[in-house]
């Protein structure tokens, strides 16, 4: 059960953001010199990631073995995590249109790593499956 929990957290909170982060790079290769495409993706992709994660997160919380009060806590954790995910997604996607060298300082990556760690902790709590009796 806990292996499935960890797998879900990695899939939805690791792989999904990576797809969102690398999609603009792929689009910039396929459609070079297209002004505005990356900016549109910087809005569209985080919103789609948010919706996918929200729908799957809510269904997993509804189906878990936790008590109703803890499910309320999980919903709050899910909401906080999704807001943080949207912020991280927007920053990462906008790196593609920022001036060259932006966000390459070690302090910038330290902040992003800290935000990512908080995000994973929030989502791990939100996706906790509960204990079987």
C-alpha positions as a LaTeX table, in Angstrom:
\begin{tabular}{lrrr}
\hline
Residue & $x$ (\AA) & $y$ (\AA) & $z$ (\AA) \\
\hline
Unk1 & 0.00 & 0.00 & 0.00 \\
Unk2 & 2.77 & 2.45 & 0.91 \\
Unk3 & 4.70 & 1.55 & $-2.25$ \\
Unk4 & 1.63 & 2.53 & $-4.27$ \\
Unk5 & 1.38 & 5.78 & $-2.27$ \\
Unk6 & 5.02 & 6.63 & $-2.98$ \\
Unk7 & 4.58 & 5.71 & $-6.65$ \\
Unk8 & 1.58 & 8.00 & $-7.01$ \\
Unk9 & 3.40 & 10.89 & $-5.38$ \\
Unk10 & 6.38 & 10.38 & $-7.70$ \\
Unk11 & 4.20 & 10.04 & $-10.79$ \\
Unk12 & 1.89 & 12.98 & $-10.26$ \\
Unk13 & 4.27 & 15.23 & $-8.34$ \\
Unk14 & 7.51 & 14.33 & $-10.10$ \\
Unk15 & 6.76 & 13.28 & $-13.66$ \\
Unk16 & 3.84 & 15.64 & $-14.34$ \\
Unk17 & 5.82 & 18.78 & $-13.39$ \\
Unk18 & 8.78 & 17.57 & $-15.47$ \\
Unk19 & 6.53 & 17.24 & $-18.51$ \\
Unk20 & 5.23 & 20.76 & $-17.91$ \\
Unk21 & 8.76 & 22.11 & $-17.49$ \\
Unk22 & 10.22 & 20.45 & $-20.60$ \\
Unk23 & 7.28 & 21.06 & $-22.94$ \\
Unk24 & 8.31 & 24.69 & $-23.69$ \\
Unk25 & 11.84 & 23.53 & $-24.51$ \\
Unk26 & 10.44 & 20.98 & $-26.96$ \\
Unk27 & 8.07 & 23.55 & $-28.46$ \\
Unk28 & 10.92 & 26.06 & $-28.86$ \\
Unk29 & 12.81 & 23.44 & $-30.88$ \\
Unk30 & 9.82 & 22.41 & $-32.99$ \\
Unk31 & 8.51 & 25.98 & $-33.48$ \\
Unk32 & 11.54 & 28.30 & $-33.32$ \\
Unk33 & 11.15 & 32.09 & $-33.54$ \\
Unk34 & 7.43 & 32.02 & $-32.77$ \\
Unk35 & 6.81 & 34.95 & $-30.43$ \\
Unk36 & 4.10 & 34.42 & $-27.86$ \\
Unk37 & 3.99 & 30.61 & $-27.97$ \\
Unk38 & 6.07 & 30.19 & $-24.81$ \\
Unk39 & 4.03 & 32.86 & $-23.03$ \\
Unk40 & 0.81 & 31.05 & $-23.91$ \\
Unk41 & 2.32 & 27.79 & $-22.69$ \\
Unk42 & 3.36 & 29.48 & $-19.45$ \\
Unk43 & $-0.33$ & 30.03 & $-18.75$ \\
Unk44 & $-1.84$ & 26.92 & $-20.32$ \\
Unk45 & 0.53 & 24.25 & $-18.98$ \\
Unk46 & 0.40 & 25.19 & $-15.28$ \\
Unk47 & $-3.39$ & 25.43 & $-15.47$ \\
Unk48 & $-3.62$ & 21.99 & $-17.07$ \\
Unk49 & $-1.17$ & 20.56 & $-14.52$ \\
Unk50 & $-3.23$ & 22.13 & $-11.74$ \\
Unk51 & $-6.47$ & 20.63 & $-13.05$ \\
Unk52 & $-5.00$ & 17.16 & $-13.62$ \\
Unk53 & $-3.46$ & 17.14 & $-10.15$ \\
Unk54 & $-6.60$ & 18.51 & $-8.51$ \\
Unk55 & $-8.92$ & 15.95 & $-10.10$ \\
Unk56 & $-6.67$ & 12.99 & $-9.34$ \\
Unk57 & $-5.85$ & 14.28 & $-5.85$ \\
Unk58 & $-9.51$ & 14.74 & $-4.91$ \\
Unk59 & $-10.46$ & 11.29 & $-6.16$ \\
Unk60 & $-7.58$ & 9.67 & $-4.25$ \\
Unk61 & $-8.51$ & 11.52 & $-1.07$ \\
Unk62 & $-12.15$ & 10.46 & $-1.40$ \\
Unk63 & $-11.14$ & 6.81 & $-1.85$ \\
Unk64 & $-8.53$ & 6.56 & 0.91 \\
Unk65 & $-8.82$ & 4.90 & 4.32 \\
Unk66 & $-8.45$ & 8.08 & 6.39 \\
Unk67 & $-10.99$ & 9.55 & 8.79 \\
Unk68 & $-13.20$ & 12.43 & 7.60 \\
Unk69 & $-11.37$ & 15.04 & 9.74 \\
Unk70 & $-8.02$ & 13.94 & 8.33 \\
Unk71 & $-9.44$ & 14.05 & 4.80 \\
Unk72 & $-10.26$ & 17.70 & 5.45 \\
Unk73 & $-6.61$ & 18.25 & 6.40 \\
Unk74 & $-5.58$ & 16.39 & 3.24 \\
Unk75 & $-7.77$ & 18.66 & 1.12 \\
Unk76 & $-6.13$ & 21.72 & 2.68 \\
Unk77 & $-2.67$ & 20.23 & 2.03 \\
Unk78 & $-3.69$ & 19.48 & $-1.56$ \\
Unk79 & $-4.85$ & 23.08 & $-2.08$ \\
Unk80 & $-1.68$ & 24.56 & $-0.62$ \\
Unk81 & 0.46 & 22.20 & $-2.66$ \\
Unk82 & $-1.38$ & 23.05 & $-5.86$ \\
Unk83 & $-0.89$ & 26.77 & $-5.34$ \\
Unk84 & 2.81 & 26.16 & $-4.77$ \\
Unk85 & 2.96 & 23.88 & $-7.83$ \\
Unk86 & 1.37 & 26.57 & $-10.01$ \\
Unk87 & 3.92 & 29.12 & $-8.78$ \\
Unk88 & 6.85 & 26.78 & $-9.43$ \\
Unk89 & 5.48 & 25.80 & $-12.86$ \\
Unk90 & 5.07 & 29.43 & $-13.91$ \\
Unk91 & 8.61 & 30.33 & $-12.86$ \\
Unk92 & 10.14 & 27.32 & $-14.58$ \\
Unk93 & 8.20 & 27.81 & $-17.81$ \\
Unk94 & 9.03 & 31.54 & $-17.88$ \\
Unk95 & 12.75 & 30.72 & $-17.66$ \\
Unk96 & 12.47 & 30.15 & $-21.40$ \\
Unk97 & 11.62 & 33.82 & $-22.03$ \\
Unk98 & 13.77 & 35.42 & $-19.31$ \\
Unk99 & 17.08 & 37.01 & $-20.26$ \\
Unk100 & 19.96 & 34.57 & $-20.66$ \\
Unk101 & 21.53 & 33.75 & $-17.30$ \\
Unk102 & 18.38 & 34.36 & $-15.27$ \\
Unk103 & 17.91 & 31.93 & $-12.41$ \\
Unk104 & 21.39 & 30.47 & $-12.74$ \\
Unk105 & 22.73 & 31.69 & $-9.42$ \\
Unk106 & 23.09 & 29.06 & $-6.66$ \\
Unk107 & 20.72 & 31.01 & $-4.40$ \\
Unk108 & 18.01 & 30.84 & $-7.05$ \\
Unk109 & 18.29 & 27.08 & $-7.30$ \\
Unk110 & 18.37 & 26.78 & $-3.52$ \\
Unk111 & 15.05 & 28.63 & $-3.31$ \\
Unk112 & 13.55 & 26.45 & $-6.04$ \\
Unk113 & 14.79 & 23.28 & $-4.30$ \\
Unk114 & 13.30 & 24.45 & $-1.01$ \\
Unk115 & 9.96 & 25.19 & $-2.69$ \\
Unk116 & 10.05 & 21.78 & $-4.37$ \\
Unk117 & 10.76 & 20.08 & $-1.05$ \\
Unk118 & 7.84 & 21.85 & 0.63 \\
Unk119 & 5.64 & 20.90 & $-2.33$ \\
Unk120 & 6.57 & 17.20 & $-2.08$ \\
Unk121 & 5.94 & 17.21 & 1.67 \\
Unk122 & 2.51 & 18.81 & 1.22 \\
Unk123 & 1.56 & 16.33 & $-1.48$ \\
Unk124 & 2.86 & 13.33 & 0.43 \\
Unk125 & 0.60 & 14.32 & 3.32 \\
Unk126 & $-2.32$ & 15.01 & 1.00 \\
Unk127 & $-1.96$ & 11.64 & $-0.73$ \\
Unk128 & $-1.49$ & 9.57 & 2.43 \\
Unk129 & $-3.70$ & 6.50 & 1.90 \\
Unk130 & $-4.45$ & 5.79 & 5.56 \\
Unk131 & $-4.09$ & 2.58 & 7.50 \\
Unk132 & $-5.95$ & $-0.60$ & 6.70 \\
Unk133 & $-7.67$ & $-2.18$ & 9.63 \\
\hline
\end{tabular}
